[in-house]
Short mmCIF file of C-alpha atoms in Angstrom, two decimals:
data_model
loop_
_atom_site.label_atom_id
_atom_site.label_comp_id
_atom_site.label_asym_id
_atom_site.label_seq_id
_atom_site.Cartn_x
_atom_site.Cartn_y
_atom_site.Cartn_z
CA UNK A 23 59.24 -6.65 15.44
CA UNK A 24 59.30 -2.89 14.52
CA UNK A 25 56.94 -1.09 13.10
CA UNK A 26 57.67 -0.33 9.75
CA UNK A 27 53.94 0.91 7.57
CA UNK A 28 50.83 2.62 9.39
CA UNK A 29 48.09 1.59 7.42
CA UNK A 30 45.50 4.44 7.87
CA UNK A 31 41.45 3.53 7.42
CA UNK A 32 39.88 6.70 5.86
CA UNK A 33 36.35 6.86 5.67
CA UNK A 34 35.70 7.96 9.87
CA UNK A 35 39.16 7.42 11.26
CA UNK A 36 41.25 9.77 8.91
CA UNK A 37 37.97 12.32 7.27
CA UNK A 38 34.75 13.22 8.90
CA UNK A 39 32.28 11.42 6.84
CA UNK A 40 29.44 12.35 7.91
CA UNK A 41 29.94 16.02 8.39
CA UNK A 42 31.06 16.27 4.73
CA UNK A 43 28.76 13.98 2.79
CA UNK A 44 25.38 15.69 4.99
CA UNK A 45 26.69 18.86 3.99
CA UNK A 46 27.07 17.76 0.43
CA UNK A 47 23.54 15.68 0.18
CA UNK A 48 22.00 19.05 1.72
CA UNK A 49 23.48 21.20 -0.87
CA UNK A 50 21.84 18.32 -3.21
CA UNK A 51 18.79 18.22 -1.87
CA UNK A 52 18.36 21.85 -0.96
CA UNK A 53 18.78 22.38 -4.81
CA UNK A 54 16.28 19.74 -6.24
CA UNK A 55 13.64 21.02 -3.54
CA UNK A 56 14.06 17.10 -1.42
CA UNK A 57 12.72 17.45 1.97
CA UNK A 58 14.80 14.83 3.99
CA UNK A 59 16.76 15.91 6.61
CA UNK A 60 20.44 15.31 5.17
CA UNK A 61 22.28 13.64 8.18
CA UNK A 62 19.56 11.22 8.54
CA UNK A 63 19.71 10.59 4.70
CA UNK A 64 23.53 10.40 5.16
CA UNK A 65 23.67 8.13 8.01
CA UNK A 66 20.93 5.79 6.63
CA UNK A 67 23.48 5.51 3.28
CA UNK A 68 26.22 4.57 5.38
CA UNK A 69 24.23 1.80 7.46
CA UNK A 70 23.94 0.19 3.53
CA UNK A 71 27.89 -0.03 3.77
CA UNK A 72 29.33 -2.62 5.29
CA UNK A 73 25.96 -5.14 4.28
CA UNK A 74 26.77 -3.95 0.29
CA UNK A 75 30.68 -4.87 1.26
CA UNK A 76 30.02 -8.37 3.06
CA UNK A 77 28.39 -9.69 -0.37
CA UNK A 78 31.50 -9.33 -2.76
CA UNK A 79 33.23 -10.40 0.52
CA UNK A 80 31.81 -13.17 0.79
CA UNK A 81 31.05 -14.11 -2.81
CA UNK A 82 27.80 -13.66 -3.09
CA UNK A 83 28.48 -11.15 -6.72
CA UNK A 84 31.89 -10.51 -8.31
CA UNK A 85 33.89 -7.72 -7.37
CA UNK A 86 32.18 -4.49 -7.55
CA UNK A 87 33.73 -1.25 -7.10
CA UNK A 88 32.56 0.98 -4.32
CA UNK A 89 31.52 3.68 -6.06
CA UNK A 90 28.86 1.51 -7.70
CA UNK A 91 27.61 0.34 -4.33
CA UNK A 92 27.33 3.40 -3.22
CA UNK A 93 25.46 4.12 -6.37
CA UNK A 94 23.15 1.09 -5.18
CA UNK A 95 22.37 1.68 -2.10
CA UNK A 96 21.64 5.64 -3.04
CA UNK A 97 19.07 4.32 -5.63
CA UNK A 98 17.35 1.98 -3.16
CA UNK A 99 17.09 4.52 -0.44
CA UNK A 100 15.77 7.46 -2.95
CA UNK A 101 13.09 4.90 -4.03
CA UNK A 102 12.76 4.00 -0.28
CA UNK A 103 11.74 7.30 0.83
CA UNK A 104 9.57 8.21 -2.32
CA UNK A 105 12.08 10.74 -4.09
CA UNK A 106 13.32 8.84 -6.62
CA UNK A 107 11.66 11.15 -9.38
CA UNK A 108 12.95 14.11 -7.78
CA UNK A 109 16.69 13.78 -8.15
CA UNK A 110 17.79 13.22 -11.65
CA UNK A 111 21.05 10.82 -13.03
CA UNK A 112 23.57 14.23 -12.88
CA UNK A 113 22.43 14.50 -8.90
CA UNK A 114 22.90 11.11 -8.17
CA UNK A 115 26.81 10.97 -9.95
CA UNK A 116 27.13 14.25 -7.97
CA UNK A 117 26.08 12.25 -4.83
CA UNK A 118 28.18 9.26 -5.00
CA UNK A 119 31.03 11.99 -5.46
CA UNK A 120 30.47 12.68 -2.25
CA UNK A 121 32.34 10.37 -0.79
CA UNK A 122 35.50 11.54 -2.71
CA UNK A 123 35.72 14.98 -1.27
CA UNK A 124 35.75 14.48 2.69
CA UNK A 125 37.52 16.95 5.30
CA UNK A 126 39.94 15.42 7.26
CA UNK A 127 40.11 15.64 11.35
CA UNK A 128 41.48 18.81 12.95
CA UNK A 129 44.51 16.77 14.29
CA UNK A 130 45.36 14.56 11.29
CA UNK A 131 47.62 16.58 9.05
CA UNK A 132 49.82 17.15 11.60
CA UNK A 133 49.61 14.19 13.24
CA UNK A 134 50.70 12.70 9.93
CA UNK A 135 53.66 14.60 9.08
CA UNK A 136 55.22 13.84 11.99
CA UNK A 137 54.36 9.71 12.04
CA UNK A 138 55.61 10.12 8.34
CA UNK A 139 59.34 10.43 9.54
CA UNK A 140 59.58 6.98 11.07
CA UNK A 141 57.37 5.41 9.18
CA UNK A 142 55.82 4.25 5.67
CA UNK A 143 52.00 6.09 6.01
CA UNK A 144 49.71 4.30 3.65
CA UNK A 145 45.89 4.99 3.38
CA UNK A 146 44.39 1.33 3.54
CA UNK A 147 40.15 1.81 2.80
CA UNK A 148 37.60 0.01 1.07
CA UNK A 149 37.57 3.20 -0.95
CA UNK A 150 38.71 2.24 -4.62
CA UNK A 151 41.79 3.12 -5.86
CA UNK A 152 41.12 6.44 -7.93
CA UNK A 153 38.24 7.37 -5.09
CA UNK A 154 41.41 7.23 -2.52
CA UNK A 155 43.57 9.09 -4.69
CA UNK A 156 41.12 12.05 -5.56
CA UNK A 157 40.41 12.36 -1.64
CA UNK A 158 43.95 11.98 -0.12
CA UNK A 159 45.07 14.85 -3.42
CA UNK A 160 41.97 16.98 -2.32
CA UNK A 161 42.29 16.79 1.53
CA UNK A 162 46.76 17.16 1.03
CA UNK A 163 47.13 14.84 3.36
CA UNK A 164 50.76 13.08 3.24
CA UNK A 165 50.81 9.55 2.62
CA UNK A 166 53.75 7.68 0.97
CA UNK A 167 50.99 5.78 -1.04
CA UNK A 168 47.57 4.59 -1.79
CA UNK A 169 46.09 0.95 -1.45
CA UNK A 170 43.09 0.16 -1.63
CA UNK A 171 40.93 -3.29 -0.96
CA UNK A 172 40.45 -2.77 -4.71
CA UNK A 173 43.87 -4.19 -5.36
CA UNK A 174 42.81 -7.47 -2.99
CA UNK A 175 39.82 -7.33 -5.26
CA UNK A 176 37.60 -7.89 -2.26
CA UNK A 177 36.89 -5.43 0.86
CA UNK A 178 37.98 -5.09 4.70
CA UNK A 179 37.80 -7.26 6.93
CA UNK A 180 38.93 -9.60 4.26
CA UNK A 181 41.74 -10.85 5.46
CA UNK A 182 43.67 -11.00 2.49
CA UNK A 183 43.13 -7.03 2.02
CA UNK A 184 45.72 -6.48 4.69
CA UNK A 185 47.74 -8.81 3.41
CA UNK A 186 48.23 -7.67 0.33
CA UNK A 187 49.01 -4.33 1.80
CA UNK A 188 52.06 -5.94 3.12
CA UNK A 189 52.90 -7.98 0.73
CA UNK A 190 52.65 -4.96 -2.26
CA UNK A 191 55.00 -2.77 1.05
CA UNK A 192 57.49 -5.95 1.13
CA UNK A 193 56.89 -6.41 5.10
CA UNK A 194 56.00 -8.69 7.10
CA UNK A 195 52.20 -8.50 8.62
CA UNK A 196 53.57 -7.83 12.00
CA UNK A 197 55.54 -4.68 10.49
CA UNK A 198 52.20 -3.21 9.78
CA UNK A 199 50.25 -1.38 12.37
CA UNK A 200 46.43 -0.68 11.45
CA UNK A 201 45.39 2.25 12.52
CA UNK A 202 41.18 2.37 12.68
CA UNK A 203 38.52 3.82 14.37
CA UNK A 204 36.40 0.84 14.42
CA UNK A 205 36.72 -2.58 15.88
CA UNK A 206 35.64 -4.53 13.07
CA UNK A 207 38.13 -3.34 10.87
CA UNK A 208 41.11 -3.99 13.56
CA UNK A 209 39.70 -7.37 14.25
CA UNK A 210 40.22 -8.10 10.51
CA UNK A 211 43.63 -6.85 10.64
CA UNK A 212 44.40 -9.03 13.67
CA UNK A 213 43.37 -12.10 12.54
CA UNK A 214 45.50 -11.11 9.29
CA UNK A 215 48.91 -11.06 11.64
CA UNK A 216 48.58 -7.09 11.72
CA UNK A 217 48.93 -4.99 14.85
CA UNK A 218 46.41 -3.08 15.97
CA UNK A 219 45.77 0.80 17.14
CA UNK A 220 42.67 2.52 17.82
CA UNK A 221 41.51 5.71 17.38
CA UNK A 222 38.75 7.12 19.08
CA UNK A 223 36.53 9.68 16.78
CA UNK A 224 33.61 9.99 19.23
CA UNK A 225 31.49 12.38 16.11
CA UNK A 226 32.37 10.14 13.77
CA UNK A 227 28.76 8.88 13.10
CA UNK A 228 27.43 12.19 13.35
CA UNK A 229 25.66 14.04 16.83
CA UNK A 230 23.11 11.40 17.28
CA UNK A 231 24.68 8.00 17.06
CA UNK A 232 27.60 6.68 19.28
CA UNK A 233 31.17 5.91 17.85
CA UNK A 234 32.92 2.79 18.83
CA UNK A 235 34.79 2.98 22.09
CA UNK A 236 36.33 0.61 24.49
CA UNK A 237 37.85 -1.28 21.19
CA UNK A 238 40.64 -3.99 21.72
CA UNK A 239 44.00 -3.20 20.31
CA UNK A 240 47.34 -2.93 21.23
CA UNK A 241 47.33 1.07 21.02
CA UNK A 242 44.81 3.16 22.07
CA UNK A 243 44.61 7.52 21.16
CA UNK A 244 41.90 9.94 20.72
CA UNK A 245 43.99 11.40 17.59
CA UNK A 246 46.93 11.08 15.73
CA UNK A 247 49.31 13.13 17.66
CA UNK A 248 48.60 10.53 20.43
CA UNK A 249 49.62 8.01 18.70
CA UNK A 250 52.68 9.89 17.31
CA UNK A 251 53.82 10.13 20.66
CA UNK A 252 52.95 6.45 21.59
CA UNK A 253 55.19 5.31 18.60
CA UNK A 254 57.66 7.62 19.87
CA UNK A 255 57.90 9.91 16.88
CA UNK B 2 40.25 14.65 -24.00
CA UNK B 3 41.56 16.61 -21.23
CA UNK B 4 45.03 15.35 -19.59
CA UNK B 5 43.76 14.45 -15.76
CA UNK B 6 46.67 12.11 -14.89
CA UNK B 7 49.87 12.47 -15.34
CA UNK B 8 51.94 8.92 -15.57
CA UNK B 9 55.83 9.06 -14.72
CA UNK B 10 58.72 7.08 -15.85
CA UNK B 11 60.98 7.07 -13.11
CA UNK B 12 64.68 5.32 -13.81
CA UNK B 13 66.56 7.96 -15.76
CA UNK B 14 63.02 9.75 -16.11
CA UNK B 15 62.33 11.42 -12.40
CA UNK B 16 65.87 10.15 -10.71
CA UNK B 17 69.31 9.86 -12.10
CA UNK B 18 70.00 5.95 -11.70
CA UNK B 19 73.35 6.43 -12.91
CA UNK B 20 74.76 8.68 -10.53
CA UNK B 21 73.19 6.88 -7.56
CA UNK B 22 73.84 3.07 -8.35
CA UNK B 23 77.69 3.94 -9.36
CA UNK B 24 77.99 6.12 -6.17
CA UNK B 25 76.64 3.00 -4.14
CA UNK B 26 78.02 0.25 -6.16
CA UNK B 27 81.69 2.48 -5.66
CA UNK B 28 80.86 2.73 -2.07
CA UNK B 29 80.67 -1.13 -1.52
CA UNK B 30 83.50 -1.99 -3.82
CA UNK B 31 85.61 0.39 -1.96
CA UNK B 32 84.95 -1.48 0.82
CA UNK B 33 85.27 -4.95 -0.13
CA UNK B 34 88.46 -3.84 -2.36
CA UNK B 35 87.01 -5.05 -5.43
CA UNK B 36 88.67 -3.34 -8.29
CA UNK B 37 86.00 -2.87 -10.66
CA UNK B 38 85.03 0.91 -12.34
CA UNK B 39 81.99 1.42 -10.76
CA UNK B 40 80.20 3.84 -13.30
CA UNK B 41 81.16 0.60 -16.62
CA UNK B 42 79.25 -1.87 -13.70
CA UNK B 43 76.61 0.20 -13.13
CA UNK B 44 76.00 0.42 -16.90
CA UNK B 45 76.44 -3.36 -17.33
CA UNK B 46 74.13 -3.73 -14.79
CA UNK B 47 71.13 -1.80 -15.97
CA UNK B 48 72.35 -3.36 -19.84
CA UNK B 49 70.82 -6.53 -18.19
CA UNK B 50 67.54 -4.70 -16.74
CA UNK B 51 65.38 -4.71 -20.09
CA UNK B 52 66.51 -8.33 -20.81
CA UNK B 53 65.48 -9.95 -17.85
CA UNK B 54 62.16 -7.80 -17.93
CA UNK B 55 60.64 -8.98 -21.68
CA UNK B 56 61.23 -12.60 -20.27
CA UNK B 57 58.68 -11.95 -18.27
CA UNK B 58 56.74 -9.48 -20.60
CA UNK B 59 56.45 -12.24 -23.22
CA UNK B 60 55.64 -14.97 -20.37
CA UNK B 61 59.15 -17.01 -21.17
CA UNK B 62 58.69 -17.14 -17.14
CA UNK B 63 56.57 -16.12 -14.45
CA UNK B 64 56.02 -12.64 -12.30
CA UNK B 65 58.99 -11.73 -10.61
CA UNK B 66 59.53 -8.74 -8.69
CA UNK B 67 62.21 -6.03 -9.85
CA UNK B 68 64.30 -7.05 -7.26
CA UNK B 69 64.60 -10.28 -7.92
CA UNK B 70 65.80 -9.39 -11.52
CA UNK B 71 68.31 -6.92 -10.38
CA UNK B 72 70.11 -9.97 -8.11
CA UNK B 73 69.94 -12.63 -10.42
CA UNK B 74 71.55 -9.76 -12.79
CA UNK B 75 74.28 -8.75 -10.47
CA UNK B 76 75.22 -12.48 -9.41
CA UNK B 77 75.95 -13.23 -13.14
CA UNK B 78 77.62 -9.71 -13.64
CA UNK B 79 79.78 -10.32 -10.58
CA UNK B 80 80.28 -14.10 -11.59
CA UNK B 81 81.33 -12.43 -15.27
CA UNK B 82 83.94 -10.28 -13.68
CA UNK B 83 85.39 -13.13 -11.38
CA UNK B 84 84.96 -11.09 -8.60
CA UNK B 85 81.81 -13.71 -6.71
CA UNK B 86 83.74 -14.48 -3.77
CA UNK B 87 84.56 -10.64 -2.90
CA UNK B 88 81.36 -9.90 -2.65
CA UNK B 89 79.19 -11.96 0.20
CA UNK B 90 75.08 -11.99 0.72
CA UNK B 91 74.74 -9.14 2.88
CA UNK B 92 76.82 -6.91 0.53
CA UNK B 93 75.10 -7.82 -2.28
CA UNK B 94 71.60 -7.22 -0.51
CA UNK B 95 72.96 -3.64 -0.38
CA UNK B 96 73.60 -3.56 -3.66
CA UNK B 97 70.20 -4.55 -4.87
CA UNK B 98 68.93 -1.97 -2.25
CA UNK B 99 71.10 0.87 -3.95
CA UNK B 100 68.14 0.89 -6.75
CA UNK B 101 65.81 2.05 -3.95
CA UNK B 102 67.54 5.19 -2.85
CA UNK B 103 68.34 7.46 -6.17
CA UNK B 104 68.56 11.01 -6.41
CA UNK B 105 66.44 13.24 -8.41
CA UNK B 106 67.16 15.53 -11.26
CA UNK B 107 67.39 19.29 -10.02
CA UNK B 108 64.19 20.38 -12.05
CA UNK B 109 62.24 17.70 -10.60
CA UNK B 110 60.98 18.72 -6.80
CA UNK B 111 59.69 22.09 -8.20
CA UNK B 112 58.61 20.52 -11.71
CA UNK B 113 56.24 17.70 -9.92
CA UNK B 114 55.15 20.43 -7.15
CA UNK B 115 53.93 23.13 -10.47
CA UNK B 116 52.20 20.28 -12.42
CA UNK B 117 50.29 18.37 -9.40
CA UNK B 118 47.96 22.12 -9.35
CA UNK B 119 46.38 21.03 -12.46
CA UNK B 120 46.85 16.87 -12.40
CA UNK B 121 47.04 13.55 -10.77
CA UNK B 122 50.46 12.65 -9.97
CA UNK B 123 51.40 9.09 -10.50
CA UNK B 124 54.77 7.23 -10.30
CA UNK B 125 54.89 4.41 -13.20
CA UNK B 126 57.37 2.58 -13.06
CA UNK B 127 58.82 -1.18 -13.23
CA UNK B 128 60.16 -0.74 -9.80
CA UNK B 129 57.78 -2.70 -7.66
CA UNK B 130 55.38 -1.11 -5.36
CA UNK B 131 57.51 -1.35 -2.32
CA UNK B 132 60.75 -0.32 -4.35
CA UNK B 133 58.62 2.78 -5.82
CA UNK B 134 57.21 3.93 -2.37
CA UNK B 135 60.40 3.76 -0.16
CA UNK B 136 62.41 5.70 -3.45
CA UNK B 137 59.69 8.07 -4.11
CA UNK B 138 59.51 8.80 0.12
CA UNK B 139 63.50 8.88 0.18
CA UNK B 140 63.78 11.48 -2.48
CA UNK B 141 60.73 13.04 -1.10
CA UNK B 142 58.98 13.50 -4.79
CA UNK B 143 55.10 14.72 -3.99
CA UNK B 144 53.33 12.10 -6.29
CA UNK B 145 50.15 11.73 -5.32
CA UNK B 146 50.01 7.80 -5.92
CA UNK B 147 52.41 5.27 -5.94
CA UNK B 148 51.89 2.95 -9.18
CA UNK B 149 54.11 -0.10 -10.62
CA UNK B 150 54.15 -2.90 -13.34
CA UNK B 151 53.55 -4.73 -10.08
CA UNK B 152 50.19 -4.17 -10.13
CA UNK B 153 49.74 -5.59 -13.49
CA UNK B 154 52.32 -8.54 -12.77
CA UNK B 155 54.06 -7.95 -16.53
CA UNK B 156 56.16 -5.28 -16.91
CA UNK B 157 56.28 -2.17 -19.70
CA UNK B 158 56.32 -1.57 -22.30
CA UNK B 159 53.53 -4.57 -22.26
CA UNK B 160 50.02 -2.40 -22.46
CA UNK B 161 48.59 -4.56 -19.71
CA UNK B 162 50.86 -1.82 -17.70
CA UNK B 163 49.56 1.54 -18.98
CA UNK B 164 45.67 0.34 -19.33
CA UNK B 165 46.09 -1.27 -15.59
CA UNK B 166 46.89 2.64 -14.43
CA UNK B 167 44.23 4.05 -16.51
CA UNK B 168 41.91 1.95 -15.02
CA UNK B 169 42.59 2.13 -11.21
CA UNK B 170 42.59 5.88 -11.67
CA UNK B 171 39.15 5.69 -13.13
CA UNK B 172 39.65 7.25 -16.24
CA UNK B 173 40.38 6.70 -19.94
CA UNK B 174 43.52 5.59 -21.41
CA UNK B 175 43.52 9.11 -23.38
CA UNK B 176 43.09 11.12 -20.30
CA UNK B 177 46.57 9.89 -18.97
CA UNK B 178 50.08 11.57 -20.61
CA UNK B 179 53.29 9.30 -19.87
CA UNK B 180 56.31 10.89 -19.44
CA UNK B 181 59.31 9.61 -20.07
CA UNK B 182 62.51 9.46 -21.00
CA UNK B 183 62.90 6.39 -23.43
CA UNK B 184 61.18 5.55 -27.08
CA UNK B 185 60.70 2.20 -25.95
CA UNK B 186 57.91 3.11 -22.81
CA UNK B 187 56.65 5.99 -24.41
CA UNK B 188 55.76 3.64 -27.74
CA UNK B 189 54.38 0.88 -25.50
CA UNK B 190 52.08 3.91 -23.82
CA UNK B 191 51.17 5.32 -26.82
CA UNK B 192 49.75 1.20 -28.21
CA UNK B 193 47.68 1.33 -25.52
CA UNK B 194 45.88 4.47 -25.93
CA UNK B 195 48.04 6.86 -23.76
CA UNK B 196 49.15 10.43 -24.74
CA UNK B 197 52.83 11.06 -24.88
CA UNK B 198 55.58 13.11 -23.36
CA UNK B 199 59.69 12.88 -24.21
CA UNK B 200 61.93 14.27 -21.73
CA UNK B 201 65.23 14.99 -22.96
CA UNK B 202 67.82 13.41 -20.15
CA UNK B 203 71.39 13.66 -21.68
CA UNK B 204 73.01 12.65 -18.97
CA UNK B 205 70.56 9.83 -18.05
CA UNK B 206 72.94 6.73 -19.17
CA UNK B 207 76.14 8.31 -17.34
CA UNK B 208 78.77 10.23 -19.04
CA UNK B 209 80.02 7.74 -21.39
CA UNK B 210 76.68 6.86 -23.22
CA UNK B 211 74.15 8.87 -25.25
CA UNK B 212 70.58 8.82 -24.17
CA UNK B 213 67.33 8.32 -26.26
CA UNK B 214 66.99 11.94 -27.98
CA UNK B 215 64.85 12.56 -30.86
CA UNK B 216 61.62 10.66 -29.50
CA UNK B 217 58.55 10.79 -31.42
CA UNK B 218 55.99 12.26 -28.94
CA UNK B 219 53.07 14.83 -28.49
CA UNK B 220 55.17 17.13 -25.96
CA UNK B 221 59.02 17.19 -26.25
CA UNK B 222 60.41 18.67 -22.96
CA UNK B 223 63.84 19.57 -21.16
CA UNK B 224 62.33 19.16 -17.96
CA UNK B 225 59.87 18.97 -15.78
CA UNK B 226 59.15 22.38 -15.60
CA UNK B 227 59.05 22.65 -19.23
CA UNK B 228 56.66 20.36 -19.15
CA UNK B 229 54.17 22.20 -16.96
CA UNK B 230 54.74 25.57 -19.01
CA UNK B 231 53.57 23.44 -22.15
CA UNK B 232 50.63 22.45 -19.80
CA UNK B 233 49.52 25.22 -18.77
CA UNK B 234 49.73 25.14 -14.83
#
C-alpha cells in the first residue's frame, strides 16, 4: 500500500531537546543563583518521561496533560536535589515552557518541504495539542497538521494513539509511516498496523548518554533528507 | 483579553465553495452527459448541508463525518432530479471529493500570511479533519493547525465546537476571535464565549444568491487583510 501521511515524533527525532531545554533551565537557574549543572538537571527531567506517561497509559490516573507532568516531575526533582525554595511558581511555569520552544535539527526544514510534496506531514507527539502547535508555529516547520496523543486521550505507545492519527487522516494504518528516533515509539506504531522508519539522532540525549541505534524498522536514515530520498521524493 | 488565536470559518469564509463544487460538479456532468445547471446543483446541494448537520447537532442521530452527509445529500438530490442512474459510485465518490479541493479567495494567501505574525492560525471548520487537512494543503493556506467539528463529534454552531478549540489550544474562550462569514457560526461562537469577526463575502453563495451581510460582530471586515489592519499586525 502507498504511503500516504508521515507521522513525525517531535520531542528528539524532529527538535533537539536537550540542547534547548539545558540552555533554557541554565538561563533559569543562572538567574535564581541554582547551582546544578543544567544538562544533568535536563536529562534527569526527561528520564521522569516516559514512567509519568506509562501511568495514564496504563490507567493508573485519568488523563493528564503533559504539561502538568512535566510540572510533576520538575517539582519532585527540585525537592529532590534540595532547591525547591530557590525557584519560585513564575520559574517553574517558565520551566515547563521549555518544552514548547525547541530548535529543530539542521536537516529537518528542508528535509520537510520536500517529503511535504508527496505526502500528508503530520507531527504525531505525546506533546499536547496547544504545546505542539506553539512549537511547530515557533520552530516554522511545515506540517499539514497537528495531532497529538491528547486527542487519543492517552500517550505513545498506546496503540490507539496511532490509530486515531489515521483514523482523524481517513487512511488506513498501513498508509501511515512513523517516522521516530526511538524504538519504543516505532514498536508501538507497529503493533498498531503502522510502518515504520527510523531516524538516527546520535546527540539526541545530549554529549554524555547514547541515542538509540540499530532500531528495527522498515526504513532506516540519519536525517530527513535520507529518508526523502528513500521515499523517492 | 488579548486575541492569541485566531479561529477560521472555511466554506464561503477562507475558499469559494461555489466556484469550485459547480466547476467540478460541471466537469463530471459534462462527462456523464447529465443535463443539469451545475452552479442551481451546487446550490441545492450545499441548501441540504445545514440540514443534515443540526440532525446531528441536536442528537436526532449519531456522529457522522461531513462526508457522509454530503453523499447521502447528493444521492437524494440526484434521485430528486431523476438523473440516479447517470451517475454511478465512482463518479459520485468524485463528487463528494470535489468539497476537498476549493479555491481560495484572492485576499486570502497574503491575508492568513500578515495575521499568523501576531496569532495562532487555526482552520474551524465542519469539514472533518481529513477533509480540512488535504483542502487546507491543496490550496496551500499557512494555518498553523488543522481543527474540525470532528474533534468535538457535533458540529457548529453547537458550543461544544468553539469551547473544544479553545481548549486544545490552551487558552480561554475570550482569547480566540472566529471569523466568519455567516450570522449563524459567528452567533454560535459568540454563546460560547468567543470574540467575533464578519467577513463580508458577496459572492460567497454564487452569483444568483445574496450572502449574509449586515452581521452583528466586534470586527466587520472585507477581507482578510482588512482584518489584520484592524488587528494591528
Amino acid at each position: 500500500m502507498t504511503i500516504r501521511v508521515l507521522a513525525f515524533d517531535i520531542f528528539g527525532t524532529t527538535v533537539d531537546w536537550y540542547t534547548g531545554v539545558s540552555r533554557q533551565v541554565g538561563e533559569v537557574f543562572g538567574e535564581l543563583g541554582v547551582r546544578l549543572d543544567a544538562g544533568i538537571f535536563a536529562s534527569e527531567w526527561r528520564d521522569k518521561y516516559l514512567p509519568s506517561m506509562a501511568r495514564v497509559q496504563h490507567g493508573e490516573r485519568d488523563w493528564a496533560y503533559l504539561d502538568t507532568l512535566h510540572r510533576e516531575s520538575l517539582d519532585d526533582l527540585l525537592d529532590d536535589h534540595g532547591v525547591g525554595e530557590q525557584v519560585d511558581e513564575a520559574a517553574r511555569q517558565r520551566l515547563v515552557h521549555a518544552w514548547h520552544r525547541l530548535p529543530a535539527w539542521d536537516d529537518v526544514p528542508g528535509g520537510l518541504r520536500r517529503l511535504r510534496e508527496g505526502h500528508v506531514l503530520a507531527a504525531l507527539s505525546n506533546g499536547g495539542f496547544a504545546l505542539m502547535t506553539n512549537l511547530v508555529k515557533a520552530a516554522n516547520l511545515p506540517f499539514d497538521c497537528i495531532l497529538s496523543a491528547e486527542l487519543a486521550r492517552t500517550y505513545k505507545p498506546d496503540a490507539r494513539v496511532y490509530r486515531t492519527a489515521a483514523e482523524l487522516l481517513d487512511v488506513a494504518p498501513e498508509e501511515v509511516l512513523m517516522v521516530a528516533a526511538h524504538g519504543w515509539d516505532l514498536k508501538g506504531a507497529a503493533e498498531a498496523g503502522l510502518r515504520t522508519a527510523f531516524v538516527e539522532r546520535p546527540r539526541e540525549k545530549g554529549p554524555d548518554r547514547e541515542a538509540d541505534k540499530d532500531v528495527e524498522a522498515e526504513f532506516s536514515v540519519r536525517g530527513f533528507p535520507e529518508l526523502a530520498e528513500k521515499l523517492g521524493v
